[in-house]
Amino acid sequence: MLSDIIDVLADPADGTLLSGVDDYTRLVSESGHSFDVARQGYVTLAAGAGLRHQGDSMEMVRARETFLSRGHFAPFVEAVAAGVHDALDDAAVPDTARPVIAEIGAGTGYYLSHALDSVEGSRGLGLDISVHAARQLARCHHRVGAVVADVWERLPVRDSSIDVITVVFAPRNAAEFARVLTPGGQAIFLTADRGHLAELRGPLGILDVEEGKIDRLINQAEGHLSPVTEPALIEFPMELDRESIAAQIGMSPSARHIAPAELAARIADLPETMTVTARAHLLRMGRA
Ligand SMILES: C[S@@+](CC[C@H](N)C(=O)[O-])C[C@H]1O[C@@H](n2cnc3c(N)ncnc32)[C@H](O)[C@@H]1O
């Protein structure tokens, strides 16, 4: 709930503290700005003209929910949760500290809720620009507060307040991550690598991940974040039926680039089940 993380939230316009009023139906900042809490429990924290784009559609969020609920990405979720533990250990955060884990571009909250389950008493901030994702986020775990915000803007989060940031296949703003992390905090990135879903790319006509993506992440973060570990490669085979393949494509940008009827025809031509490679790098970074 938003009340779990109110102490780390800030007015998106001026960074002043927020508090819940009228039984948490609104958040109000010290400077007097008011933000309505949606019936579904999330709050939109955007300054001025509001958000510039909408993020994942309802259909994409549904496809993501379907795919992830089948457990195909279990090794990814385990690696992220282990990374969160390692980050908290490195910072010597005591078990009693109720650390805050913020997931950026959190989608349905699949990774965040697993991380919260694995760290007793931890609190979660799930941030996404999509209101469809935020609806899921608000109910993904009893210790999550869901916020709609744009990662490319000033994050509606207090300086030095977040113990661990997780970013799974989502956009990154290294300068803002460095600002909101505690001095010993870490950001954990899971980034798709060339070869991810390789077996589907030819038959379905979807683009491969560009070469050297993880190196570019490190370069772009320079001056804000620096690696505390070497990137770890996580690679495993998945047995996917056609429904899972459709859900995987439906949750990705390819869903926007191929007409639905054409995509359905290409999927219908695939074998009933296929072995498909999942491949990504996990990287932990601390403040530079
Ligand atoms: C590929 S999905 C990953 C979702 C989740 N991390 C997962 O792996 O299940 C990318 C997510 O980032 C969100 N997103 C895209 N642009 C964003 C932005 N500018 N600010 C915040 N979130 C954004 C999308 O709405 C979407 O939920």
CSV table of C-alpha atoms and ligand atoms in Angstrom, one decimal:
chain,number,residue,atom,x,y,z
A,1,MET,CA,0.0,0.0,0.0
A,2,LEU,CA,1.1,3.6,-0.6
A,3,SER,CA,1.2,4.1,3.2
A,4,ASP,CA,4.1,1.6,3.4
A,5,ILE,CA,6.3,3.8,1.2
A,6,ILE,CA,5.0,7.3,1.9
A,7,ASP,CA,8.3,8.2,3.5
A,8,VAL,CA,10.3,7.8,0.2
A,9,LEU,CA,7.8,9.5,-2.1
A,10,ALA,CA,8.2,13.2,-3.1
A,11,ASP,CA,6.3,15.8,-5.1
A,12,PRO,CA,7.3,15.4,-8.7
A,13,ALA,CA,7.4,19.2,-9.2
A,14,ASP,CA,9.6,20.3,-6.3
A,15,GLY,CA,10.7,17.2,-4.4
A,16,THR,CA,8.9,18.2,-1.1
A,17,LEU,CA,7.5,15.4,1.1
A,18,LEU,CA,4.1,13.8,0.6
A,19,SER,CA,1.6,12.6,3.1
A,20,GLY,CA,-1.7,10.7,2.8
A,21,VAL,CA,-4.8,12.6,3.6
A,22,ASP,CA,-8.6,11.8,3.7
A,23,ASP,CA,-7.9,8.2,4.4
A,24,TYR,CA,-5.3,8.0,1.7
A,25,THR,CA,-7.6,9.0,-1.1
A,26,ARG,CA,-5.1,11.8,-1.8
A,27,LEU,CA,-1.4,12.5,-1.4
A,28,VAL,CA,-0.6,16.1,-0.5
A,29,SER,CA,2.9,17.6,-0.7
A,30,GLU,CA,4.4,20.1,1.8
A,31,SER,CA,4.1,22.7,-1.0
A,32,GLY,CA,0.4,22.1,-1.3
A,33,HIS,CA,0.1,20.0,-4.5
A,34,SER,CA,-2.5,17.3,-4.4
A,35,PHE,CA,-2.5,13.9,-6.2
A,36,ASP,CA,-5.6,11.7,-6.2
A,37,VAL,CA,-5.2,8.0,-5.4
A,38,ALA,CA,-7.0,5.9,-8.0
A,39,ARG,CA,-9.8,3.6,-6.8
A,40,GLN,CA,-7.5,0.7,-7.7
A,41,GLY,CA,-4.8,2.0,-5.2
A,42,TYR,CA,-2.1,3.6,-7.4
A,43,VAL,CA,-1.2,7.2,-7.6
A,44,THR,CA,0.0,9.2,-10.7
A,45,LEU,CA,2.9,11.5,-9.7
A,46,ALA,CA,3.6,13.7,-12.7
A,47,ALA,CA,4.5,17.4,-12.8
A,48,GLY,CA,3.1,20.1,-15.1
A,49,ALA,CA,1.6,18.8,-18.3
A,50,GLY,CA,1.5,15.2,-17.2
A,51,LEU,CA,2.9,12.1,-18.8
A,52,ARG,CA,4.1,12.2,-22.4
A,53,HIS,CA,3.3,8.6,-23.3
A,54,GLN,CA,1.3,5.6,-22.0
A,55,GLY,CA,3.7,2.6,-21.8
A,56,ASP,CA,2.3,-0.9,-22.1
A,57,SER,CA,-1.3,-1.3,-23.2
A,58,MET,CA,-3.9,-3.4,-21.4
A,59,GLU,CA,-3.4,-6.2,-24.0
A,60,MET,CA,0.4,-6.2,-23.4
A,61,VAL,CA,0.0,-6.3,-19.6
A,62,ARG,CA,-2.4,-9.2,-20.0
A,63,ALA,CA,0.0,-11.1,-22.3
A,64,ARG,CA,2.8,-10.5,-19.7
A,65,GLU,CA,0.6,-11.8,-16.9
A,66,THR,CA,-0.2,-15.0,-18.9
A,67,PHE,CA,3.4,-15.6,-19.9
A,68,LEU,CA,5.0,-15.0,-16.5
A,69,SER,CA,2.3,-17.0,-14.6
A,70,ARG,CA,3.5,-20.1,-16.5
A,71,GLY,CA,6.9,-19.8,-14.9
A,72,HIS,CA,8.9,-19.7,-18.1
A,73,PHE,CA,11.1,-16.9,-16.7
A,74,ALA,CA,11.6,-18.5,-13.3
A,75,PRO,CA,15.5,-18.5,-13.5
A,76,PHE,CA,15.3,-14.7,-14.3
A,77,VAL,CA,13.1,-14.0,-11.2
A,78,GLU,CA,15.4,-16.1,-9.0
A,79,ALA,CA,18.5,-14.3,-10.3
A,80,VAL,CA,16.9,-10.9,-9.6
A,81,ALA,CA,15.9,-11.9,-6.1
A,82,ALA,CA,19.4,-13.3,-5.4
A,83,GLY,CA,20.8,-10.0,-6.6
A,84,VAL,CA,18.6,-8.1,-4.2
A,85,HIS,CA,19.9,-10.2,-1.3
A,86,ASP,CA,23.5,-9.7,-2.5
A,87,ALA,CA,23.0,-5.9,-2.7
A,88,LEU,CA,21.5,-5.7,0.8
A,89,ASP,CA,24.3,-7.9,2.1
A,90,ASP,CA,26.9,-5.6,0.5
A,91,ALA,CA,25.3,-2.6,2.1
A,92,ALA,CA,25.1,-4.4,5.5
A,93,VAL,CA,21.4,-3.5,5.8
A,94,PRO,CA,20.1,-5.2,8.9
A,95,ASP,CA,17.1,-7.5,8.7
A,96,THR,CA,15.1,-5.2,10.9
A,97,ALA,CA,15.6,-2.1,8.6
A,98,ARG,CA,12.5,-2.7,6.4
A,99,PRO,CA,14.5,-1.8,3.3
A,100,VAL,CA,12.9,-0.3,0.3
A,101,ILE,CA,13.1,-2.1,-3.1
A,102,ALA,CA,12.0,0.1,-6.1
A,103,GLU,CA,11.3,-1.6,-9.4
A,104,ILE,CA,11.3,0.8,-12.4
A,105,GLY,CA,9.1,-0.2,-15.3
A,106,ALA,CA,7.7,-2.8,-13.0
A,107,GLY,CA,5.0,-4.2,-15.3
A,108,THR,CA,2.8,-6.6,-13.4
A,109,GLY,CA,5.1,-6.7,-10.4
A,110,TYR,CA,6.2,-10.3,-11.0
A,111,TYR,CA,9.8,-9.6,-10.1
A,112,LEU,CA,9.1,-7.1,-7.3
A,113,SER,CA,6.7,-9.3,-5.5
A,114,HIS,CA,9.2,-12.2,-5.5
A,115,ALA,CA,11.9,-9.9,-4.2
A,116,LEU,CA,9.6,-8.7,-1.4
A,117,ASP,CA,8.7,-12.3,-0.5
A,118,SER,CA,12.4,-13.2,-0.2
A,119,VAL,CA,13.3,-10.2,2.1
A,120,GLU,CA,11.3,-10.3,5.2
A,121,GLY,CA,9.8,-6.9,6.1
A,122,SER,CA,11.0,-5.2,3.0
A,123,ARG,CA,8.8,-2.6,1.3
A,124,GLY,CA,8.3,-2.2,-2.4
A,125,LEU,CA,7.8,0.8,-4.7
A,126,GLY,CA,6.5,-0.3,-8.1
A,127,LEU,CA,6.8,2.4,-10.7
A,128,ASP,CA,5.6,2.3,-14.3
A,129,ILE,CA,4.3,4.8,-16.8
A,130,SER,CA,1.4,2.5,-17.8
A,131,VAL,CA,-1.8,2.8,-15.7
A,132,HIS,CA,-2.7,-0.8,-16.8
A,133,ALA,CA,0.5,-2.0,-15.3
A,134,ALA,CA,-0.1,0.1,-12.2
A,135,ARG,CA,-3.5,-1.5,-11.6
A,136,GLN,CA,-1.7,-4.9,-11.4
A,137,LEU,CA,1.2,-3.5,-9.3
A,138,ALA,CA,-1.2,-2.1,-6.7
A,139,ARG,CA,-2.4,-5.6,-5.9
A,140,CYS,CA,0.7,-7.7,-6.6
A,141,HIS,CA,1.8,-7.7,-3.0
A,142,HIS,CA,0.6,-6.3,0.3
A,143,ARG,CA,3.9,-4.4,0.9
A,144,VAL,CA,3.9,-2.6,-2.6
A,145,GLY,CA,2.9,1.0,-3.3
A,146,ALA,CA,2.2,1.6,-7.0
A,147,VAL,CA,3.1,4.8,-8.7
A,148,VAL,CA,2.6,5.9,-12.3
A,149,ALA,CA,5.5,8.1,-13.4
A,150,ASP,CA,7.9,8.5,-16.2
A,151,VAL,CA,11.5,7.3,-15.6
A,152,TRP,CA,12.8,10.0,-18.0
A,153,GLU,CA,11.6,12.7,-15.7
A,154,ARG,CA,12.7,13.6,-12.2
A,155,LEU,CA,11.5,10.5,-10.2
A,156,PRO,CA,8.9,11.3,-7.5
A,157,VAL,CA,11.2,9.9,-4.9
A,158,ARG,CA,13.3,11.4,-2.1
A,159,ASP,CA,17.1,11.7,-2.4
A,160,SER,CA,19.1,8.7,-0.9
A,161,SER,CA,16.0,6.8,0.2
A,162,ILE,CA,16.0,3.6,-1.9
A,163,ASP,CA,18.1,0.5,-0.8
A,164,VAL,CA,17.8,-1.4,-4.0
A,165,ILE,CA,16.5,-0.5,-7.5
A,166,THR,CA,15.6,-3.3,-9.9
A,167,VAL,CA,15.1,-2.8,-13.7
A,168,VAL,CA,14.0,-5.8,-15.7
A,169,PHE,CA,13.8,-5.3,-19.5
A,170,ALA,CA,12.8,-1.7,-18.8
A,171,PRO,CA,14.1,1.9,-19.4
A,172,ARG,CA,17.0,3.3,-17.2
A,173,ASN,CA,17.8,6.7,-16.0
A,174,ALA,CA,21.2,6.4,-14.3
A,175,ALA,CA,21.4,10.0,-13.0
A,176,GLU,CA,18.1,9.7,-11.2
A,177,PHE,CA,18.9,6.2,-9.9
A,178,ALA,CA,22.1,7.6,-8.4
A,179,ARG,CA,20.2,10.4,-6.8
A,180,VAL,CA,17.5,8.2,-5.1
A,181,LEU,CA,19.8,5.3,-4.0
A,182,THR,CA,21.1,5.3,-0.4
A,183,PRO,CA,24.9,5.8,-0.4
A,184,GLY,CA,25.5,2.0,-0.2
A,185,GLY,CA,22.5,1.2,-2.4
A,186,GLN,CA,22.6,-0.7,-5.6
A,187,ALA,CA,20.7,-0.8,-8.9
A,188,ILE,CA,20.2,-4.3,-10.5
A,189,PHE,CA,19.7,-4.5,-14.2
A,190,LEU,CA,18.4,-7.5,-16.1
A,191,THR,CA,19.0,-6.8,-19.8
A,192,ALA,CA,18.2,-9.1,-22.8
A,193,ASP,CA,21.2,-10.3,-24.7
A,194,ARG,CA,21.7,-11.1,-28.4
A,195,GLY,CA,20.4,-14.6,-28.8
A,196,HIS,CA,17.4,-14.1,-26.5
A,197,LEU,CA,14.4,-15.9,-28.2
A,198,ALA,CA,16.7,-16.7,-31.1
A,199,GLU,CA,14.6,-19.6,-32.4
A,200,LEU,CA,11.5,-17.4,-32.8
A,201,ARG,CA,13.2,-14.5,-34.7
A,202,GLY,CA,13.3,-16.0,-38.2
A,203,PRO,CA,9.9,-17.7,-38.3
A,204,LEU,CA,8.1,-14.7,-36.7
A,205,GLY,CA,10.1,-11.9,-38.3
A,206,ILE,CA,11.1,-10.2,-35.1
A,207,LEU,CA,14.3,-8.2,-34.6
A,208,ASP,CA,17.2,-9.6,-32.5
A,209,VAL,CA,18.6,-7.7,-29.5
A,210,GLU,CA,21.5,-5.4,-30.6
A,211,GLU,CA,25.1,-6.5,-30.0
A,212,GLY,CA,26.8,-5.1,-26.9
A,213,LYS,CA,23.7,-3.9,-25.1
A,214,ILE,CA,25.2,-4.5,-21.6
A,215,ASP,CA,28.4,-2.5,-22.5
A,216,ARG,CA,26.2,0.4,-23.7
A,217,LEU,CA,24.3,0.3,-20.4
A,218,ILE,CA,27.6,0.6,-18.5
A,219,ASN,CA,28.9,3.4,-20.7
A,220,GLN,CA,25.6,5.4,-20.5
A,221,ALA,CA,25.7,5.2,-16.7
A,222,GLU,CA,29.2,6.6,-16.4
A,223,GLY,CA,29.6,9.3,-13.8
A,224,HIS,CA,26.4,8.2,-12.1
A,225,LEU,CA,26.7,4.4,-11.5
A,226,SER,CA,29.6,2.0,-11.7
A,227,PRO,CA,29.5,-1.8,-11.8
A,228,VAL,CA,30.1,-3.7,-8.5
A,229,THR,CA,30.1,-7.0,-10.3
A,230,GLU,CA,31.0,-8.4,-13.7
A,231,PRO,CA,27.8,-8.9,-15.8
A,232,ALA,CA,26.5,-12.4,-15.2
A,233,LEU,CA,25.1,-14.3,-18.2
A,234,ILE,CA,21.8,-16.1,-17.5
A,235,GLU,CA,20.8,-18.5,-20.2
A,236,PHE,CA,18.3,-21.4,-20.2
A,237,PRO,CA,16.0,-23.2,-22.6
A,238,MET,CA,12.2,-22.9,-22.3
A,239,GLU,CA,9.6,-25.3,-23.7
A,240,LEU,CA,7.0,-23.1,-25.2
A,241,ASP,CA,3.7,-24.0,-26.7
A,242,ARG,CA,2.0,-21.8,-29.3
A,243,GLU,CA,-0.1,-20.0,-26.6
A,244,SER,CA,3.0,-19.1,-24.6
A,245,ILE,CA,4.8,-18.0,-27.8
A,246,ALA,CA,1.8,-15.7,-28.6
A,247,ALA,CA,1.9,-14.3,-25.0
A,248,GLN,CA,5.6,-13.7,-25.2
A,249,ILE,CA,5.3,-11.8,-28.5
A,250,GLY,CA,2.2,-10.0,-27.2
A,251,MET,CA,4.1,-8.6,-24.2
A,252,SER,CA,7.0,-7.2,-26.4
A,253,PRO,CA,7.3,-4.2,-28.7
A,254,SER,CA,6.9,-6.7,-31.6
A,255,ALA,CA,3.3,-6.7,-30.7
A,256,ARG,CA,3.1,-3.2,-32.1
A,257,HIS,CA,5.0,-3.8,-35.2
A,258,ILE,CA,3.3,-6.9,-36.7
A,259,ALA,CA,-0.4,-6.9,-37.6
A,260,PRO,CA,-2.3,-9.2,-35.3
A,261,ALA,CA,-3.7,-11.4,-38.1
A,262,GLU,CA,-0.2,-11.8,-39.7
A,263,LEU,CA,1.3,-12.6,-36.3
A,264,ALA,CA,-1.4,-15.2,-35.6
A,265,ALA,CA,-0.8,-16.8,-39.0
A,266,ARG,CA,3.0,-17.0,-38.4
A,267,ILE,CA,2.4,-18.6,-35.0
A,268,ALA,CA,0.0,-21.1,-36.4
A,269,ASP,CA,2.8,-22.3,-38.7
A,270,LEU,CA,5.1,-23.1,-35.8
A,271,PRO,CA,5.4,-26.6,-34.3
A,272,GLU,CA,3.1,-27.4,-31.4
A,273,THR,CA,5.9,-26.8,-28.9
A,274,MET,CA,9.4,-25.4,-29.4
A,275,THR,CA,12.6,-25.1,-27.3
A,276,VAL,CA,13.4,-21.4,-27.1
A,277,THR,CA,16.5,-19.8,-25.6
A,278,ALA,CA,16.1,-17.2,-22.9
A,279,ARG,CA,19.3,-15.1,-22.5
A,280,ALA,CA,20.1,-12.0,-20.5
A,281,HIS,CA,22.8,-10.3,-18.4
A,282,LEU,CA,22.4,-9.4,-14.8
A,283,LEU,CA,24.5,-6.5,-13.6
A,284,ARG,CA,24.7,-4.8,-10.2
A,285,MET,CA,25.8,-1.2,-10.0
A,286,GLY,CA,26.4,1.2,-7.1
A,287,ARG,CA,26.7,5.0,-7.0
A,288,ALA,CA,29.8,6.2,-8.8
B,1,LIG,C1,9.3,-4.9,-21.3
B,1,LIG,S1,8.3,-4.3,-20.0
B,1,LIG,C2,9.0,-5.0,-18.5
B,1,LIG,C3,8.0,-5.1,-17.4
B,1,LIG,C4,8.6,-5.9,-16.1
B,1,LIG,N1,9.8,-5.3,-15.7
B,1,LIG,C5,8.8,-7.4,-16.5
B,1,LIG,O1,9.9,-7.7,-16.9
B,1,LIG,O2,7.8,-8.1,-16.4
B,1,LIG,C6,8.7,-2.6,-19.8
B,1,LIG,C7,7.9,-1.8,-18.8
B,1,LIG,O3,8.4,-0.5,-18.8
B,1,LIG,C8,7.3,0.5,-18.8
B,1,LIG,N2,7.8,1.7,-19.3
B,1,LIG,C9,8.0,2.1,-20.6
B,1,LIG,N3,8.5,3.3,-20.7
B,1,LIG,C10,8.5,3.8,-19.4
B,1,LIG,C11,8.8,5.1,-18.9
B,1,LIG,N4,9.3,6.1,-19.6
B,1,LIG,N5,8.7,5.2,-17.5
B,1,LIG,C12,8.3,4.2,-16.7
B,1,LIG,N6,8.0,3.0,-17.2
B,1,LIG,C13,8.1,2.8,-18.5
B,1,LIG,C14,6.2,-0.2,-19.6
B,1,LIG,O4,4.9,0.3,-19.4
B,1,LIG,C15,6.4,-1.7,-19.2
B,1,LIG,O5,5.6,-2.1,-18.2
